[in-house]
Coordinates of C-alpha atoms and ligand atoms in Angstrom, one line a residue:
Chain A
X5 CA 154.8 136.6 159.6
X6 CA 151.7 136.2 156.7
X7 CA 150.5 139.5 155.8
X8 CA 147.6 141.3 156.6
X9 CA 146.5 144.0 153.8
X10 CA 145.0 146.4 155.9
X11 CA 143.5 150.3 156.1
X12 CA 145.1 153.2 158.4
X13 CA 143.1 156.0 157.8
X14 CA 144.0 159.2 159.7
X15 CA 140.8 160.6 160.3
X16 CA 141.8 164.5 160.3
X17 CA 142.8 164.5 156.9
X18 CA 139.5 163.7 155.6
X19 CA 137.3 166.2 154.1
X20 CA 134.2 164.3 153.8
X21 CA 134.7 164.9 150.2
X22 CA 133.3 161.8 149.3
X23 CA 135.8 160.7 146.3
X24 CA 136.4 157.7 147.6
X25 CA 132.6 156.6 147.5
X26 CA 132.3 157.1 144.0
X27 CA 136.0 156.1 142.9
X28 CA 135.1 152.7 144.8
X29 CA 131.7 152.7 142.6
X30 CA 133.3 153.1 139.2
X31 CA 135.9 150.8 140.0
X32 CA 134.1 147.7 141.1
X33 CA 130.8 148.8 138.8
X34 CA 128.3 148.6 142.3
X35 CA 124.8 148.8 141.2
X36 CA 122.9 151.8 141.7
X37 CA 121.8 153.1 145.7
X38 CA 124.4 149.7 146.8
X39 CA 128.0 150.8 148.4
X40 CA 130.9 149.0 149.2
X41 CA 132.6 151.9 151.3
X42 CA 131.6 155.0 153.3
X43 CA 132.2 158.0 155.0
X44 CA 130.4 158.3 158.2
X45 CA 129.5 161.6 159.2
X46 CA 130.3 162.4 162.9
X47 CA 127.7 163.7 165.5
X48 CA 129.1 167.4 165.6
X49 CA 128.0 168.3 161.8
X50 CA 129.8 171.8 161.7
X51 CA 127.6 174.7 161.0
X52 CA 128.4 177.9 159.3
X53 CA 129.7 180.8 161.7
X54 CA 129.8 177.9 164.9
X55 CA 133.1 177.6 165.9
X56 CA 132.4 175.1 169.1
X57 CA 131.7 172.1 166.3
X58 CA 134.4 170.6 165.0
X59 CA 134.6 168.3 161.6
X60 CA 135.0 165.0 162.5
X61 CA 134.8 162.2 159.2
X62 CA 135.1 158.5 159.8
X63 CA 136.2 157.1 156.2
X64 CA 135.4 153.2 155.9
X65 CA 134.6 149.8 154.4
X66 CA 135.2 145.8 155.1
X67 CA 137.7 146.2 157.7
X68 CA 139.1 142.0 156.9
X69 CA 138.6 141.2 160.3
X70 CA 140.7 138.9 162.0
X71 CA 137.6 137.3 163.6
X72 CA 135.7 137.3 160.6
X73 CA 132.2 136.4 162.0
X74 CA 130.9 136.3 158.2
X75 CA 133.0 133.4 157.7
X76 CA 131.1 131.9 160.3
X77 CA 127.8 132.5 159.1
X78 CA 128.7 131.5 155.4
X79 CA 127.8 126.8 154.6
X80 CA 130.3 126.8 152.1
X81 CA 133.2 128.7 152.3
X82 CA 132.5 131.0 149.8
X83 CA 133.8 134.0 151.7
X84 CA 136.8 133.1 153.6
X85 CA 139.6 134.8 155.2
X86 CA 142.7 134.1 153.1
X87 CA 145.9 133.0 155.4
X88 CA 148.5 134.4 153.4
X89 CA 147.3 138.1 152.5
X90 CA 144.6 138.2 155.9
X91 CA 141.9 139.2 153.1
X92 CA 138.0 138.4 153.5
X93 CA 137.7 137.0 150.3
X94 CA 134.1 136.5 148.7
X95 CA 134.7 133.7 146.0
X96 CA 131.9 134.6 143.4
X97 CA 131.9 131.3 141.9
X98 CA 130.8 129.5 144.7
X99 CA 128.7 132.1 146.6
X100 CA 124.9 131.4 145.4
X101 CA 124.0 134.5 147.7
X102 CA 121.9 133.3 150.0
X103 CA 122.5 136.1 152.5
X104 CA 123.7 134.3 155.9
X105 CA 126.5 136.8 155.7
X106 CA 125.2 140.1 155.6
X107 CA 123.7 140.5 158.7
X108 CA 126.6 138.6 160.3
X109 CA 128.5 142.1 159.6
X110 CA 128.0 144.0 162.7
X111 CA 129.5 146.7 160.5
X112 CA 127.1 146.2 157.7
X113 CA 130.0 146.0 154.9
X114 CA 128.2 143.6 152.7
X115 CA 125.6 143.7 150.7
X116 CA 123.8 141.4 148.4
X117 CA 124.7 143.1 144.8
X118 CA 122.0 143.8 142.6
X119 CA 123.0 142.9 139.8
X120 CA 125.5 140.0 140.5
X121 CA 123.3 138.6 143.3
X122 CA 125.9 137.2 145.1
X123 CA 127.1 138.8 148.4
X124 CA 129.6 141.8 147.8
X125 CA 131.8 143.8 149.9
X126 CA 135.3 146.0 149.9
X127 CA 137.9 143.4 148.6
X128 CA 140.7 146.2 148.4
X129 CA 140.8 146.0 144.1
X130 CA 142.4 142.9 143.1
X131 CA 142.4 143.7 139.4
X132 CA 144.3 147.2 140.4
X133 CA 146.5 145.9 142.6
X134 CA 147.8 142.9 139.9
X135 CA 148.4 146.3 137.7
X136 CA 150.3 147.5 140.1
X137 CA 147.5 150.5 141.8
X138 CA 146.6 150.9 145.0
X139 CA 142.4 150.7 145.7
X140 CA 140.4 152.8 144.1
X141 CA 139.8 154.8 147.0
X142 CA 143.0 155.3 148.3
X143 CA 144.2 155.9 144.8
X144 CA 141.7 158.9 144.3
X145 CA 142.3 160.4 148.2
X146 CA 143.1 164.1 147.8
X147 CA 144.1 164.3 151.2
X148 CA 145.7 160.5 151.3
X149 CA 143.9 160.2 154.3
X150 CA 143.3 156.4 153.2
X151 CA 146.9 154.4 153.6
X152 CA 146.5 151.0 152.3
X153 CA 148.9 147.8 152.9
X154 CA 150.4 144.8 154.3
X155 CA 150.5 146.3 158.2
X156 CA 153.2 143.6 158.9
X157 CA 155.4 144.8 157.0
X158 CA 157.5 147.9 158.6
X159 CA 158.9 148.5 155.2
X160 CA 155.0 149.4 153.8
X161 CA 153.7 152.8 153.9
X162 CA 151.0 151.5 155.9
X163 CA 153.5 149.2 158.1
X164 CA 155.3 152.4 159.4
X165 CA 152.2 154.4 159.9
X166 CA 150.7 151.5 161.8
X167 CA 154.4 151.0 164.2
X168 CA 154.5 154.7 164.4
X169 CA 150.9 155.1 166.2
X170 CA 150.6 152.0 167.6
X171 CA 150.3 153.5 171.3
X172 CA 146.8 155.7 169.6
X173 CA 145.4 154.0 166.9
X174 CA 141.4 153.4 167.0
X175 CA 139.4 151.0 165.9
X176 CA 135.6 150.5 165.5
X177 CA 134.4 148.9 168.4
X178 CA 131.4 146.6 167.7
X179 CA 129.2 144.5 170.1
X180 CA 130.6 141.3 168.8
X181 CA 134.3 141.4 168.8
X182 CA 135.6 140.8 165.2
X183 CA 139.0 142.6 165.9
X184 CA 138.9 144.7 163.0
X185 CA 141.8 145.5 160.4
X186 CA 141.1 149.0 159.5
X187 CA 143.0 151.6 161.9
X188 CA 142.2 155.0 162.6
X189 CA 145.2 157.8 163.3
X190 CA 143.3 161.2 164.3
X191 CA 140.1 161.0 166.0
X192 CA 137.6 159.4 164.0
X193 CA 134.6 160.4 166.2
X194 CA 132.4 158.1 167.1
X195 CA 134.2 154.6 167.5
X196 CA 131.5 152.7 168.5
X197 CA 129.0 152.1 166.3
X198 CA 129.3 148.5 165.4
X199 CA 126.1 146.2 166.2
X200 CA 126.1 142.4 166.8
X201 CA 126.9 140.1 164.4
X202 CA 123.3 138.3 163.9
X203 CA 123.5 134.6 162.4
X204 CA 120.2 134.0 160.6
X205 CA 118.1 131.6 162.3
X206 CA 118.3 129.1 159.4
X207 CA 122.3 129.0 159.7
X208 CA 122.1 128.3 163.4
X209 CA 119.4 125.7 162.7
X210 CA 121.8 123.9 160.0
X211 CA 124.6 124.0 162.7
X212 CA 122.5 122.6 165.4
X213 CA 121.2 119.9 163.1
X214 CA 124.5 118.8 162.3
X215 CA 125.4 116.9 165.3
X216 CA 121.4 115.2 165.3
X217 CA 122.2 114.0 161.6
X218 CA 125.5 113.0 162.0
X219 CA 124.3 111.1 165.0
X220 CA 121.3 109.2 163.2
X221 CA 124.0 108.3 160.1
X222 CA 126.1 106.8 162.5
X223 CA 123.3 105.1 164.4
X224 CA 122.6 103.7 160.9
X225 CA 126.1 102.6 160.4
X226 CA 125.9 100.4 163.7
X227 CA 123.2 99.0 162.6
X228 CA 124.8 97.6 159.2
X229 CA 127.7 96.3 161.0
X230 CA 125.8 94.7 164.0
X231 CA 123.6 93.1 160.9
X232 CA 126.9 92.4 158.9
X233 CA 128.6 91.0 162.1
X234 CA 125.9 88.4 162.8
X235 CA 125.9 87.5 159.2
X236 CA 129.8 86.6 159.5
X237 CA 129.4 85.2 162.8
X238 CA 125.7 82.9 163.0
X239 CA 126.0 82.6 159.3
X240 CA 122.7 83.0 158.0
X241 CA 120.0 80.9 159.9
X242 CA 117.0 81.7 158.2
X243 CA 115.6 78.6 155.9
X244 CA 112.2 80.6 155.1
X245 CA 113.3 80.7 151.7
X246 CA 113.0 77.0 151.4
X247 CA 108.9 75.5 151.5
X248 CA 108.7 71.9 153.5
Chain B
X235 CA 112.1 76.9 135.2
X236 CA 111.2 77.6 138.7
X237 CA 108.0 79.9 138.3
X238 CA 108.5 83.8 139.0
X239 CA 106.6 86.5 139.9
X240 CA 107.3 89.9 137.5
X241 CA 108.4 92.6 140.2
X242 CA 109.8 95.4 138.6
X243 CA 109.4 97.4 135.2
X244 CA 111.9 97.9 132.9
X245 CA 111.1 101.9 133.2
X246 CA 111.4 101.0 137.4
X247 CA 114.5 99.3 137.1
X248 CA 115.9 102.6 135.0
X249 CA 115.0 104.8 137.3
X250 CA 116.2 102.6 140.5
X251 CA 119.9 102.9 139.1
X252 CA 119.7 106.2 137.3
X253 CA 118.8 107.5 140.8
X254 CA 121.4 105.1 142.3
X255 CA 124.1 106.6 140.4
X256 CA 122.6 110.2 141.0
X257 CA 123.1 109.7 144.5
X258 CA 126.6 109.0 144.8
X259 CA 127.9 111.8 142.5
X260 CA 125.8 114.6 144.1
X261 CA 126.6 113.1 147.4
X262 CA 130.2 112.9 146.6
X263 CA 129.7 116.4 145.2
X264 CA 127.3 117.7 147.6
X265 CA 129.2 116.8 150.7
X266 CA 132.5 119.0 149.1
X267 CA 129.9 122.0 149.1
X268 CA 129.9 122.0 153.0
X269 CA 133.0 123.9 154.6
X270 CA 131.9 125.2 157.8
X271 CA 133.8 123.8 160.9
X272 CA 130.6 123.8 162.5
X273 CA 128.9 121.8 159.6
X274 CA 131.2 119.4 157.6
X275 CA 130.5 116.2 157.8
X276 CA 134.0 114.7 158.3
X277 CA 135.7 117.7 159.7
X278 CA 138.4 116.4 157.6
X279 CA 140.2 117.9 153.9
X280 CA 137.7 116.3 151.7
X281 CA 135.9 119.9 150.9
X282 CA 139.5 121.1 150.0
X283 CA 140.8 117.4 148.0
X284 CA 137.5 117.4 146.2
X285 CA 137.4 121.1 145.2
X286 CA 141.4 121.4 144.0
X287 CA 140.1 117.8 142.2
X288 CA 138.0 120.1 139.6
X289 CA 139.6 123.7 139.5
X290 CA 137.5 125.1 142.8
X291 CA 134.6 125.5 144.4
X292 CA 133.0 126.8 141.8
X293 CA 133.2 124.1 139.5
X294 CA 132.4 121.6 141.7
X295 CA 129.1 123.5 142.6
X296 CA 128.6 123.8 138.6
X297 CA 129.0 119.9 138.7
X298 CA 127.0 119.0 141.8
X299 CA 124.2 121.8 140.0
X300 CA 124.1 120.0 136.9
X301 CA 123.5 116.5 137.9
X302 CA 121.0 117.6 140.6
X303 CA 119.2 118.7 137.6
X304 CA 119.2 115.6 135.0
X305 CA 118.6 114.1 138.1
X306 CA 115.1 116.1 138.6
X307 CA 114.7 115.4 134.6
X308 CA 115.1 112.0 135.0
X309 CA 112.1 111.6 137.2
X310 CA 109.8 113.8 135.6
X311 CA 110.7 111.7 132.7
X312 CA 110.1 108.3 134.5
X313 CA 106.3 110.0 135.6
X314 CA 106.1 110.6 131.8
X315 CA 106.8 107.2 130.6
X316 CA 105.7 104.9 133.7
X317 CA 103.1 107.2 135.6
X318 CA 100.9 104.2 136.4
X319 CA 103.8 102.4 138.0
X320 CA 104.8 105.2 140.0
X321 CA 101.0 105.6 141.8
X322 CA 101.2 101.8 142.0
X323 CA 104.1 102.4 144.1
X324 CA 103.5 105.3 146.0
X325 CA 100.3 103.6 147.1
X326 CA 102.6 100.7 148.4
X327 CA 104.6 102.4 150.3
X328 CA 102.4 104.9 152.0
X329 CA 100.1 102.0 152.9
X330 CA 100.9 101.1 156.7
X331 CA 98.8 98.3 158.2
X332 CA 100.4 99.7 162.0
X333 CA 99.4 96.5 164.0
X334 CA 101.3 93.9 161.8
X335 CA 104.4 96.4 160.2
X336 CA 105.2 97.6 163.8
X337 CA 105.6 93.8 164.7
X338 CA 107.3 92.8 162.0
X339 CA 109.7 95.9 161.9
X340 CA 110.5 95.0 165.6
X341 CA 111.2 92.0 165.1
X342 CA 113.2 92.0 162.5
X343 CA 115.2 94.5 163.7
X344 CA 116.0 92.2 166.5
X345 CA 116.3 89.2 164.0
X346 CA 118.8 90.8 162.0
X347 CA 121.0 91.7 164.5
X348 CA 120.4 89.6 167.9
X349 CA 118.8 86.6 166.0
X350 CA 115.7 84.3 167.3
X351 CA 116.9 83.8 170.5
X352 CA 116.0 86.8 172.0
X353 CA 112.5 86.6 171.0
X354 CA 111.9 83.5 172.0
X355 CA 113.3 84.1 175.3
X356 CA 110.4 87.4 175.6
X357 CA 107.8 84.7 175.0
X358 CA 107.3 86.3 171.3
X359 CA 107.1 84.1 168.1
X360 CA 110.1 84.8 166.1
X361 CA 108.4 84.1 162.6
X362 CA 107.5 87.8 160.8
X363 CA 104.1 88.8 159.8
X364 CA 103.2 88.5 156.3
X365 CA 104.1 91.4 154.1
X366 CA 102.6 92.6 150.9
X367 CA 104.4 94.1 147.5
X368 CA 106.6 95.7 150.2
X369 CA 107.7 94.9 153.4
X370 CA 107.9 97.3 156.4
X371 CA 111.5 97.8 156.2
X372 CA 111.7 98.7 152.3
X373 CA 108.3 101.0 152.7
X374 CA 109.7 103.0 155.9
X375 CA 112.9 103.8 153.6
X376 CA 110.7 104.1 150.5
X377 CA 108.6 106.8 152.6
X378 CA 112.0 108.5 153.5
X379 CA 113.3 109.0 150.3
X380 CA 110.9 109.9 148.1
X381 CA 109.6 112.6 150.7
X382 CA 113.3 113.5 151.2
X383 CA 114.2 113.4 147.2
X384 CA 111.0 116.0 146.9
X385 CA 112.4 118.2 150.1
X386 CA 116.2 117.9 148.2
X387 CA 114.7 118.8 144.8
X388 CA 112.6 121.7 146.0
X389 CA 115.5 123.1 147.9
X390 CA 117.8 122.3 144.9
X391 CA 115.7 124.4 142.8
X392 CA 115.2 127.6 144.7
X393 CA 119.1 127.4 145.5
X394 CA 120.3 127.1 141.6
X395 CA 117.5 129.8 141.3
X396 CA 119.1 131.9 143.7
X397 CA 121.7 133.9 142.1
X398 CA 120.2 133.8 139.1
X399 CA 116.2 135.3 139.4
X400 CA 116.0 135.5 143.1
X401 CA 116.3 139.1 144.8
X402 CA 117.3 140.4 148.0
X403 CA 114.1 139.8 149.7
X404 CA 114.3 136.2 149.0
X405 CA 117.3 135.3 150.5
X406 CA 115.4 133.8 153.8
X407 CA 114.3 130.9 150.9
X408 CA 117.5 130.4 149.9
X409 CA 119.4 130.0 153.4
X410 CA 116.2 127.8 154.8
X411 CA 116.4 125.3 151.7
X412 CA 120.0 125.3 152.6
X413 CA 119.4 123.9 155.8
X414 CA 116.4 121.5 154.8
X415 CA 118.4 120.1 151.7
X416 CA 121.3 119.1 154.5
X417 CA 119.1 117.7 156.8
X418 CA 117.0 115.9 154.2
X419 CA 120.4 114.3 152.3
X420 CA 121.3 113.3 156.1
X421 CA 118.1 111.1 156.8
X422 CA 118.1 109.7 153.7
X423 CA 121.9 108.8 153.6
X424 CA 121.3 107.1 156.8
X425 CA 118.1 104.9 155.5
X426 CA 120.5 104.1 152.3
X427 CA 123.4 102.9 154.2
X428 CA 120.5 99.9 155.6
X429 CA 119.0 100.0 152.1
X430 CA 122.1 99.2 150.5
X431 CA 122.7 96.4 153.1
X432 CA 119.6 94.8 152.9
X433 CA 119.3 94.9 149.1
X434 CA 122.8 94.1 148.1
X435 CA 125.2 92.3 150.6
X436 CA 122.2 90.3 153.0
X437 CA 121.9 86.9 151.5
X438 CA 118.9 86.2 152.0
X439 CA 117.5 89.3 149.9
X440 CA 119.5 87.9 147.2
X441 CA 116.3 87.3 145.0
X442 CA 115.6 90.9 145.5
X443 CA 118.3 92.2 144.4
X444 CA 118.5 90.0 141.1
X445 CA 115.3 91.7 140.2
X446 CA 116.5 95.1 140.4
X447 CA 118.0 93.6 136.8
X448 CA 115.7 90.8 135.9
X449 CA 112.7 92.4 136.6
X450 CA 111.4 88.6 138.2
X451 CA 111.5 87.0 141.4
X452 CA 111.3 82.9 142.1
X453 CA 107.9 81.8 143.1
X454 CA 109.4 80.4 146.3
X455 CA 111.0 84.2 147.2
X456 CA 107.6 86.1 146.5
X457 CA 106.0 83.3 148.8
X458 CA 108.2 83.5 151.7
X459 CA 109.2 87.1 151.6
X460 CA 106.0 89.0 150.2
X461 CA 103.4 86.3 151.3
X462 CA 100.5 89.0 150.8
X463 CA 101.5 90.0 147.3
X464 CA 101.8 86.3 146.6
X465 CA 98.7 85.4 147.8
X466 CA 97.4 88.0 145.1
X467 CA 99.0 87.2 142.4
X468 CA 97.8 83.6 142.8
X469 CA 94.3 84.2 143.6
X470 CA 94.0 87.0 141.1
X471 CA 96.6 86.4 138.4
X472 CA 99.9 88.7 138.3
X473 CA 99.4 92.4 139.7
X474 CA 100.6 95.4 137.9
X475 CA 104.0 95.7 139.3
X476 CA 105.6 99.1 140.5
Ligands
LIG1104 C1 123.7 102.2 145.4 C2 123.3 101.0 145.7 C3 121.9 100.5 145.7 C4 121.5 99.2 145.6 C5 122.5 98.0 145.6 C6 120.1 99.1 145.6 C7 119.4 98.0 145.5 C8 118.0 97.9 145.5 C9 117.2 96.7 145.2 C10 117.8 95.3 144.9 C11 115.9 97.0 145.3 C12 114.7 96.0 145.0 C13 114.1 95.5 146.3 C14 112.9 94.7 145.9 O1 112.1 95.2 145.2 O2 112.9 93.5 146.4 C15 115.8 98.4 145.6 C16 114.6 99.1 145.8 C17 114.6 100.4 146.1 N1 115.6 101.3 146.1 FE1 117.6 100.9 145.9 N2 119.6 100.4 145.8 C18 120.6 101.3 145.8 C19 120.5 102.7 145.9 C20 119.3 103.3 146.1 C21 119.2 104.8 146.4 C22 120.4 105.7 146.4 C23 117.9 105.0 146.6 C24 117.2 106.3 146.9 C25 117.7 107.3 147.6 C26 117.2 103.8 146.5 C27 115.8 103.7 146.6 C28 115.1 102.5 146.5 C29 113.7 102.4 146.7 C30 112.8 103.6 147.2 C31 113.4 101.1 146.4 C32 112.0 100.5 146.6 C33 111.7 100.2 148.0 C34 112.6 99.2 148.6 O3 112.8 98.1 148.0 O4 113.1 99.5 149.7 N3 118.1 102.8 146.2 N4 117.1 98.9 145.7

């Protein structure tokens, strides 16, 4: 079976401590007031002396959906799911960050970057992980609430927390089903936060056009041969080019 | 020597084959841009053969960039050097007399692929009505691409600008001239694929398509073929030519 690099997050051990946030931030140098990951505070924000609210911290990012509905939205292929590590991949050479993608997020993961201007997103480290690190965030963790790897793998941390839960895991449920690769252990609080994937209207209007230009090209194309068939086959019967 | 008729410029005849070969490389480039199941044009591997062809997508969008933009240099150096000839064109082919270019586009449409016979058997007379510098067919393709080459160069530009001066807020440009550049490139393609017919494999436009190198056409062609340009240039001595 390919891989799929993947989060399971067990959502009690968070502290809301927010080191994640900014590891994430030095480590892929996001411009200022942009964010590739969160911590989503839960709807029971625990006061001092109240004993009936209880902590609840939803840690997150790009969850590499397995029904990546950014893919969708994106002409070129510039962000793409990769079939052997089950990565969304954002290739920043080809993305001219026009923006399709970002609302196609029903978790709002991406983000046109400031400075690059290309669309940007968790993409769990590469450079780290070729030096042999786990993601910034999960590296900095002090609780290790964050578990990152290949969840196919039952040999991977991840792997064996993933078999060992499988009956309880959560994921974030969104109105468009991207079936999500970040798993929560613990209650996470709210799980259902995700919107609808929105494909802007110009997207949608390149898609519908497709079949309308494609069909006007071929037109075109029966029109050359029916021309290039009578030329074969009445041989060319016009002597206008001759005066008397 | 059969007498000839001048026809194009040499700064016309430049420019026809400049943009000529424009066209197929950022078509050829262009098209390997497009990988969206939803979208690409063959539905085929030729996104992935053309990309692994020049070390990734990004270097074929580098490519495909690049000559989109001698291509837009090109032009404006063509209005530079020939700017008469191009208004003497563009007031060709935007001039549409409807009564006698609707007739004759109908019926040569039927001519060139039904023949005569069909005409004649509707009561109609097969022979075309006289057509000026241009005839209906070349100005209805001539009106198609140089309003698609503008759409396709706009877009072009705000695109390349895109990830380099454009900001958040602008992205609505960018993913619109997406769209419009794809649907412009398609009508055009589809007027070319006649075009290129017409001008370079149907005999009887074999005249024409010597001038796109000679410059000149036979006497005899400009007579038959462009009777109302003919008529001018005898009357009033040669015309200013495109
Ligand atoms: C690649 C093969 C092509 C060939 C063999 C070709 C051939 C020709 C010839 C022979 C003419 C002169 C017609 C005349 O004045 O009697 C012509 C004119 C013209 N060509 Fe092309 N051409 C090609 C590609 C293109 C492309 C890619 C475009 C633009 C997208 C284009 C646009 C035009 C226009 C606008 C004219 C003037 C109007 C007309 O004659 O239809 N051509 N071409």
């Amino acid at each position: 079976m390919a891989q799929q690099l993947a989060m399971v997050i067990d959502a009690a051990k968070c502290i809301d401590c927010k080191a994640c946030v900014a590891a994430c931030k030095v480590a892929n140098d996001v411009p200022e007031d942009q964010f590739r990951n969160w911590i989503k505070p839960t709807q029971d924000v625990p006061a001092p002396g109240v004993l009936t609210a209880r902590a609840k911290f939803q840690p997150g990012a790009c969850m590499h959906c397995d029904n990546p509905t950014c893919v969708d939205a994106c002409p070129t292929g510039a962000t793409y799911k990769d079939p052997e590590t089950g990565e969304v991949v954002i290739d920043d050479d080809l993305c001219i960050g026009c923006g399709n993608c970002i609302p196609a997020c029903p978790y709002h993961a991406r983000f046109r970057n400031a400075a690059k201007r290309k669309a940007d997103k968790c993409n769990y480290c590469p450079e780290r992980r070729a030096a042999g690190l786990p993601p910034a965030c999960v590296d900095t963790c002090p609780t290790k609430a964050r578990v990152f790897g290949d969840v196919n793998d039952p040999e991977s941390e991840a792997g064996r927390l993933y078999r060992k839960n499988k009956g309880r895991l959560t994921r974030v449920a969104a109105r468009t089903d991207t079936k999500p690769n970040m798993f929560y252990v613990g209650d996470p609080g709210d799980p259902t936060w995700g919107g609808e994937a929105v494909v802007p209207a110009s997207m949608v209007a390149m898609k519908e056009a497709a079949p309308l230009v494609k069909g006007v090209v071929a037109l075109s194309g029966l029109g050359v041969l029916a021309m290039l068939g009578r030329q074969f086959l009445a041989g060319n019967d016009s002597k206008e080019d001759r005066d008397g | 020597m059969a007498k000839m008729h001048k026809r194009h410029d040499k700064s016309d005849i430049l420019i026809h084959w400049f943009n000529a070969v424009c066209w197929v490389l950022l078509l050829l480039t262009g098209v390997g841009l497009i990988q969206n199941p939803a979208i690409d044009p063959f539905g085929s591997g030729y996104p992935e053969a053309m990309r692994s062809l020049v070390g990734g997508g990004g270097n074929l969008l580098a490519i495909h960039e690049g000559i989109g933009l001698v291509w837009i240099a090109g032009f404006i150096l063509y209005l530079i050097v020939n700017f008469r000839g191009a208004r003497f064109f563009l007031a060709e082919v935007f001039s549409v007399s409807p009564a006698r270019d609707m007739g004759w586009m109908l019926k040569k449409m039927v001519l060139m692929t039904l023949g005569p016979k069909p005409l004649k058997a509707m009561g109609m007379d097969p022979e075309l009505p006289a057509q000026g510098f241009y005839n209906m067919g070349q100005k209805a393709f001539a009106q198609v691409s140089v309003a698609g080459g503008v759409v396709i160069a706009v877009t072009g530009v705000i695109m390349y600008l895109s990830d380099r001066t454009f900001g958040a807020e602008a992205t609505g440009w960018v993913s619109w001239s997406i769209a419009l550049h794809f649907i412009a490139v398609g009508l055009v393609f589809a007027g070319l694929l006649v075009h290129i017919y017409m001008a370079a494999i149907s005999p009887e436009e074999r005249p024409g398509f010597k001038s796109m190198f000679t410059g000149a056409v036979p006497d005899d062609y400009a007579k038959h073929h462009h009777r109302l340009w003919w008529e001018k240039a005898e009357t009033e001595g040669e015309q200013p030519t495109e």
